[in-house]
Amino acid sequence: MARQPARDDPQDLVLVEHPASRRGPDGAALDPPEPLPGVALVTLNRPRALNALSFGLLLRLAEAVEALDADPGCRAIVLTGAGTRAFAAGADVAELAAQDAASLAAAPGFRGWDRVAAVATPTIAAVRGYALGGGAELAMACDMIVAGDDATFGQPEINLGIIPGAGGTQRLARAIGKARAMELVLTGRRVAAAEAERLGLVTRVVPAGEALAAALDLAAAVAAQPVEAVRAAVEAVRAAAEVPLAAGLDVERGLFRGLFGTPDQVEGMAAFLDRRPPRWRAPGPPAGAADGAS
Ligand code: HXC
């Protein structure tokens, strides 16, 4: 029987937990729950379709991540897939098959990947199982990827008579180099977690069941850092993948200078000189550190 588009409840396509609870090595929330201040968990929730990214899901994902980005209490976002089999097995092929060039250009969900990549809050993908096609592109749109050792990455679009359309040719080439990206895009070959780590595609690989816990712990460590410096660092490192070196160095210099005089810079340096731990400001509205003004 031909594959049919799955019918989903739009409310449940994306789940948000903020603050997220710390997970144990089995991925389950601790009992009693231990909230991680400043950390949000966003779950792609179509496990029966391996979390395939329908336009409806992409729209809700973009809205959820943007709402968290606008919340001063959210300082790091972890993105994961429901279940153990997939982060996301790509765009929803049943839905994609019915499109033409004009309908794709008009589909608001099609911008979901860009909208996730554009948030100022640092993002971490926690990947178990398949991250294929648009799923791999979504993971790569995040700032970091924590992979379980059962993770599989790939750009299989060539097998469907198309090419990656949500950053896969660009972000993959920047992450692992042109020659390697070319092979994966032209053949659709899938790479397992260990190879993805060797290629520099992922931040780290952990035992499969620990991927979410490790991503949340990493997010908590980031959320505990001074917020303006974190946002400036995110903006500067992202620029490395987007602009030529001289322009990136200018971005860095502007952001660096812009942090001087912020309460956390004053506190951080005073604490070092006083030989005491710094007391960072409580989360609040992000100030203009990311303006690059200097
Ligand atoms: C829609 C999908 C899907 C997808 C899986 N499913 N991937 N539905 N779109 N991308 C559904 C199946 O139809 C099936 O539903 C259920 O999930 C389980 O999948 P199976 O194929 O039965 O599982 P398995 O045999 O274990 O194979 C797993 C798999 C395979 C290797 C991941 O499902 C697969 O190749 N999926 C497609 C991967 C792909 O081509 N991704 C790129 C898509 S294009 P039922 O109801 O039958 O149980 C893309 C373009 C992005 O991403 C750019 C857009 C801008």
Coordinates of C-alpha atoms and ligand atoms in Angstrom, one line a residue:
M1 CA 0.0 0.0 0.0
A2 CA 1.2 3.5 -0.8
R3 CA 2.4 5.6 2.1
Q4 CA -0.3 8.2 3.1
P5 CA 0.2 11.5 4.9
A6 CA -0.4 10.8 8.6
R7 CA -3.2 12.7 10.4
D8 CA -1.9 14.4 13.5
D9 CA -3.4 16.7 16.1
P10 CA -1.7 20.0 15.3
Q11 CA -1.5 20.9 19.0
D12 CA 0.7 17.9 19.7
L13 CA 3.1 18.2 16.8
V14 CA 5.7 20.0 18.9
L15 CA 6.0 19.7 22.7
V16 CA 7.6 22.4 24.8
E17 CA 9.0 21.9 28.4
H18 CA 10.3 25.1 30.0
P19 CA 12.1 24.8 32.3
A20 CA 13.2 21.4 31.2
S21 CA 13.8 18.7 33.8
R22 CA 17.1 17.0 34.1
R23 CA 17.1 13.5 32.6
G24 CA 18.7 10.3 33.9
P25 CA 20.9 8.1 31.7
D26 CA 17.7 6.3 30.5
G27 CA 16.3 9.6 29.2
A28 CA 13.5 9.7 31.8
A29 CA 13.0 12.8 34.0
L30 CA 14.4 12.4 37.5
D31 CA 12.0 11.6 40.4
P32 CA 11.5 14.1 42.0
P33 CA 11.9 16.3 39.0
E34 CA 15.0 18.6 38.9
P35 CA 14.2 21.7 36.8
L36 CA 17.1 23.2 34.8
P37 CA 16.8 26.9 35.1
G38 CA 16.9 28.7 31.7
V39 CA 16.8 25.5 29.7
A40 CA 13.9 24.7 27.3
L41 CA 13.2 21.4 25.7
V42 CA 11.4 21.3 22.4
T43 CA 10.3 17.8 21.1
L44 CA 9.3 17.0 17.5
N45 CA 6.3 14.7 18.2
R46 CA 5.3 12.5 15.2
P47 CA 7.1 9.3 16.4
R48 CA 4.9 7.0 14.2
A49 CA 6.2 8.8 11.1
L50 CA 9.8 9.0 12.5
N51 CA 9.1 12.7 13.3
A52 CA 8.9 13.5 9.6
L53 CA 8.7 17.3 9.2
S54 CA 5.3 18.2 7.8
F55 CA 4.7 21.9 7.0
G56 CA 2.3 22.0 10.0
L57 CA 5.0 20.7 12.3
L58 CA 7.6 23.1 10.9
L59 CA 5.3 26.0 11.5
R60 CA 4.6 25.1 15.1
L61 CA 8.3 24.4 15.6
A62 CA 9.3 27.9 14.4
E63 CA 6.6 29.5 16.5
A64 CA 7.6 27.6 19.6
V65 CA 11.3 28.3 19.2
E66 CA 10.7 32.0 18.5
A67 CA 8.4 32.3 21.5
L68 CA 11.2 30.8 23.7
D69 CA 13.7 33.1 22.1
A70 CA 11.6 36.1 23.1
D71 CA 11.4 34.9 26.7
P72 CA 14.2 36.4 28.8
G73 CA 14.0 33.3 31.1
C74 CA 15.1 31.0 28.3
R75 CA 18.8 30.9 27.8
A76 CA 19.4 27.6 25.9
I77 CA 17.1 25.4 23.8
V78 CA 17.4 21.7 23.3
L79 CA 15.6 20.2 20.3
T80 CA 14.9 16.5 20.1
G81 CA 12.7 13.9 18.5
A82 CA 10.1 11.9 20.3
G83 CA 10.8 8.2 20.7
T84 CA 14.0 6.3 20.2
R85 CA 14.0 5.7 16.4
A86 CA 14.5 9.2 15.0
F87 CA 15.4 12.8 15.5
A88 CA 13.5 13.4 12.2
A89 CA 13.6 11.2 9.0
G90 CA 13.3 14.3 6.8
A91 CA 10.6 16.4 5.3
D92 CA 7.2 14.6 5.0
V93 CA 7.7 12.9 1.7
A94 CA 3.9 12.2 1.3
E95 CA 3.3 15.9 1.6
L96 CA 6.3 16.9 -0.5
A97 CA 5.2 14.6 -3.3
A98 CA 2.1 16.8 -3.9
Q99 CA 4.0 20.1 -4.2
D100 CA 5.2 22.1 -7.2
A101 CA 7.7 24.9 -7.3
A102 CA 5.0 27.6 -6.7
S103 CA 3.4 25.8 -3.8
L104 CA 6.7 25.3 -2.2
A105 CA 7.7 28.9 -2.5
A106 CA 4.4 29.9 -0.9
A107 CA 4.4 27.3 1.9
P108 CA 5.1 29.1 5.2
G109 CA 6.4 25.9 6.8
F110 CA 9.2 25.8 4.3
R111 CA 11.0 28.7 6.2
G112 CA 11.0 26.6 9.4
W113 CA 14.6 25.7 9.2
D114 CA 15.7 29.3 8.7
R115 CA 13.5 30.5 11.5
V116 CA 15.1 28.0 13.9
A117 CA 18.6 28.9 12.7
A118 CA 17.9 32.6 13.3
V119 CA 17.0 32.7 17.0
A120 CA 19.6 34.4 19.2
T121 CA 19.3 31.8 21.9
P122 CA 21.9 29.0 21.6
T123 CA 20.3 25.7 20.3
I124 CA 21.4 22.1 20.8
A125 CA 20.0 19.2 18.8
A126 CA 19.8 15.9 20.8
V127 CA 19.8 13.2 18.1
R128 CA 18.9 9.6 18.4
G129 CA 18.3 7.4 15.4
Y130 CA 17.7 8.8 12.0
A131 CA 18.5 12.5 11.2
L132 CA 17.9 12.4 7.4
G133 CA 17.2 15.0 4.8
G134 CA 15.4 17.8 6.4
G135 CA 16.0 16.2 9.8
A136 CA 19.8 16.4 9.3
E137 CA 19.3 19.9 8.0
L138 CA 17.4 20.8 11.2
A139 CA 20.1 19.4 13.4
M140 CA 22.7 21.4 11.4
A141 CA 20.6 24.5 11.8
C142 CA 21.2 24.2 15.6
D143 CA 24.4 25.5 17.2
M144 CA 25.5 22.1 18.5
I145 CA 24.6 18.5 18.0
V146 CA 24.8 15.9 20.8
A147 CA 24.4 12.4 19.2
G148 CA 23.5 9.1 20.6
D149 CA 25.7 6.3 19.4
D150 CA 22.7 5.0 17.5
A151 CA 22.4 8.2 15.4
T152 CA 22.5 8.1 11.6
F153 CA 22.9 11.2 9.5
G154 CA 22.4 11.5 5.8
Q155 CA 21.1 13.6 2.9
P156 CA 19.1 10.9 0.9
E157 CA 17.3 13.5 -1.3
I158 CA 19.1 12.3 -4.4
N159 CA 17.2 9.0 -4.1
L160 CA 14.0 11.0 -4.5
G161 CA 15.1 12.9 -7.5
I162 CA 15.7 16.1 -5.6
I163 CA 18.5 17.8 -3.6
P164 CA 18.7 19.0 -0.1
G165 CA 16.6 22.2 0.1
A166 CA 16.9 23.4 3.7
G167 CA 20.6 24.1 4.0
G168 CA 22.0 20.6 3.4
T169 CA 24.3 21.5 0.6
Q170 CA 25.6 24.6 2.4
R171 CA 25.8 23.7 6.1
L172 CA 27.1 20.2 5.5
A173 CA 29.8 21.5 3.2
R174 CA 30.8 24.1 5.8
A175 CA 30.7 21.5 8.6
I176 CA 32.7 18.7 6.9
G177 CA 34.3 20.2 3.8
K178 CA 33.2 20.3 0.1
A179 CA 34.6 16.9 -1.0
R180 CA 33.0 15.0 1.8
A181 CA 29.7 16.8 1.6
M182 CA 29.7 16.2 -2.2
E183 CA 30.0 12.5 -1.7
L184 CA 27.2 12.3 0.8
V185 CA 24.8 14.6 -1.2
L186 CA 25.5 12.8 -4.5
T187 CA 25.2 9.3 -3.2
G188 CA 22.8 9.6 -0.3
R189 CA 25.1 7.5 1.8
R190 CA 24.2 7.5 5.5
V191 CA 26.9 8.0 8.1
A192 CA 26.7 6.5 11.6
A193 CA 27.4 8.6 14.8
A194 CA 31.1 7.6 15.0
E195 CA 31.8 8.7 11.5
A196 CA 29.8 11.9 12.0
E197 CA 32.0 12.6 15.0
R198 CA 35.2 12.0 12.9
L199 CA 33.9 14.2 10.2
G200 CA 33.3 17.1 12.7
L201 CA 29.5 17.1 12.1
V202 CA 28.6 16.6 15.8
T203 CA 29.7 18.1 19.1
R204 CA 30.0 14.8 20.8
V205 CA 28.7 11.2 20.8
V206 CA 27.3 9.6 23.9
P207 CA 25.6 6.2 24.6
A208 CA 22.3 6.2 22.8
G209 CA 20.0 6.5 25.9
E210 CA 22.1 9.4 27.3
A211 CA 21.8 11.8 24.3
L212 CA 19.0 13.9 25.7
A213 CA 20.4 13.9 29.3
A214 CA 23.8 15.0 27.9
A215 CA 22.3 17.7 25.7
L216 CA 20.2 19.1 28.6
D217 CA 23.3 19.1 30.8
L218 CA 25.2 21.0 28.1
A219 CA 22.3 23.4 27.8
A220 CA 22.3 23.9 31.6
A221 CA 26.0 24.7 31.5
V222 CA 25.5 27.3 28.8
A223 CA 22.4 28.7 30.6
A224 CA 24.6 29.3 33.7
Q225 CA 27.0 31.5 31.8
P226 CA 26.6 35.3 31.5
V227 CA 23.8 35.9 29.1
E228 CA 25.1 38.8 27.1
A229 CA 28.5 37.1 26.6
V230 CA 26.7 33.9 25.5
R231 CA 24.6 35.7 22.9
A232 CA 27.6 37.6 21.6
A233 CA 29.6 34.4 21.4
V234 CA 26.8 32.7 19.5
E235 CA 26.5 35.5 17.0
A236 CA 30.3 35.6 16.5
V237 CA 30.8 31.9 16.0
R238 CA 27.8 31.7 13.7
A239 CA 29.4 34.5 11.6
A240 CA 32.4 32.2 11.0
A241 CA 30.1 30.0 8.8
E242 CA 28.5 32.9 7.0
V243 CA 31.0 35.7 6.2
P244 CA 34.6 35.9 4.9
L245 CA 37.3 35.9 7.6
A246 CA 37.9 39.7 7.6
A247 CA 34.3 40.4 8.0
G248 CA 34.0 37.7 10.7
L249 CA 36.9 39.3 12.6
D250 CA 35.2 42.6 12.4
V251 CA 32.0 41.1 13.8
E252 CA 34.0 39.5 16.7
R253 CA 35.8 42.7 17.5
G254 CA 32.6 44.7 17.6
L255 CA 30.9 42.2 19.8
F256 CA 34.0 41.9 22.1
R257 CA 34.2 45.7 22.6
G258 CA 30.4 45.9 23.1
L259 CA 30.7 43.7 26.2
F260 CA 32.9 46.1 28.0
G261 CA 30.9 48.0 30.6
T262 CA 28.2 45.4 30.8
P263 CA 27.5 44.3 34.4
D264 CA 28.7 40.8 33.8
Q265 CA 32.0 42.0 32.3
V266 CA 32.6 44.2 35.3
E267 CA 31.6 41.4 37.7
G268 CA 33.5 38.7 35.9
M269 CA 36.8 40.6 35.9
A270 CA 36.3 41.9 39.5
A271 CA 35.6 38.3 40.7
F272 CA 38.7 37.0 39.0
L273 CA 40.8 39.8 40.6
D274 CA 39.2 39.2 44.0
R275 CA 39.8 35.4 43.7
R276 CA 36.1 34.6 44.1
P277 CA 33.5 33.0 41.9
P278 CA 31.5 35.4 39.8
R279 CA 27.9 36.2 40.6
W280 CA 26.2 36.6 37.2
R281 CA 23.0 38.7 36.8
A282 CA 19.8 36.8 37.0
P283 CA 18.2 36.2 33.6
G284 CA 16.6 39.3 32.2
P285 CA 15.9 41.0 28.9
P286 CA 18.9 40.7 26.7
A287 CA 20.7 44.1 26.5
G288 CA 22.3 45.4 23.4
A289 CA 25.5 43.3 23.5
A290 CA 24.6 41.7 20.2
D291 CA 24.4 45.1 18.4
G292 CA 28.1 45.0 17.9
A293 CA 28.3 48.7 18.9
S294 CA 31.7 49.8 20.1
Ligands
HXC1 C1 7.0 10.7 5.6 C2 8.0 9.0 6.7 C3 9.2 9.5 6.4 C4 9.3 10.8 5.7 C5 9.5 7.7 7.5 N1 8.2 7.9 7.4 N2 10.2 8.7 7.0 N3 6.9 9.6 6.3 N4 8.1 11.3 5.3 N5 10.5 11.4 5.5 C6 7.2 7.0 7.9 C7 7.0 5.8 7.0 O1 6.1 6.1 5.9 C8 6.3 4.8 8.0 O2 5.0 5.1 8.1 C9 7.0 5.1 9.3 O3 7.5 6.5 9.2 C10 8.2 4.2 9.6 O4 9.1 4.2 8.5 P1 9.6 2.9 7.7 O5 10.0 3.3 6.4 O6 8.5 1.8 7.8 O7 10.7 2.5 8.7 P2 12.1 1.7 8.2 O8 11.8 0.6 7.3 O9 12.8 1.4 9.5 O10 13.0 2.8 7.5 C11 13.4 4.0 8.1 C12 13.9 5.0 7.1 C13 12.9 5.2 6.0 C14 15.2 4.5 6.5 C15 14.2 6.3 7.8 O11 11.6 5.5 6.6 C16 13.2 6.3 5.0 O12 14.0 6.1 4.1 N6 12.5 7.4 5.2 C17 12.6 8.6 4.2 C18 13.9 9.3 4.5 C19 14.1 10.4 3.4 O13 14.1 10.1 2.2 N7 14.3 11.6 3.9 C20 14.4 12.8 3.1 C21 13.1 13.3 2.7 S1 13.2 14.7 1.6 P3 3.8 4.0 8.0 O14 2.6 4.8 8.2 O15 4.0 3.4 6.7 O16 4.1 3.1 9.2 C22 13.7 16.0 2.6 C23 13.9 17.3 1.9 C24 14.1 18.4 2.9 O17 13.9 15.8 3.7 C25 14.2 19.7 2.2 C26 12.9 20.4 2.2 C27 13.0 21.9 2.1

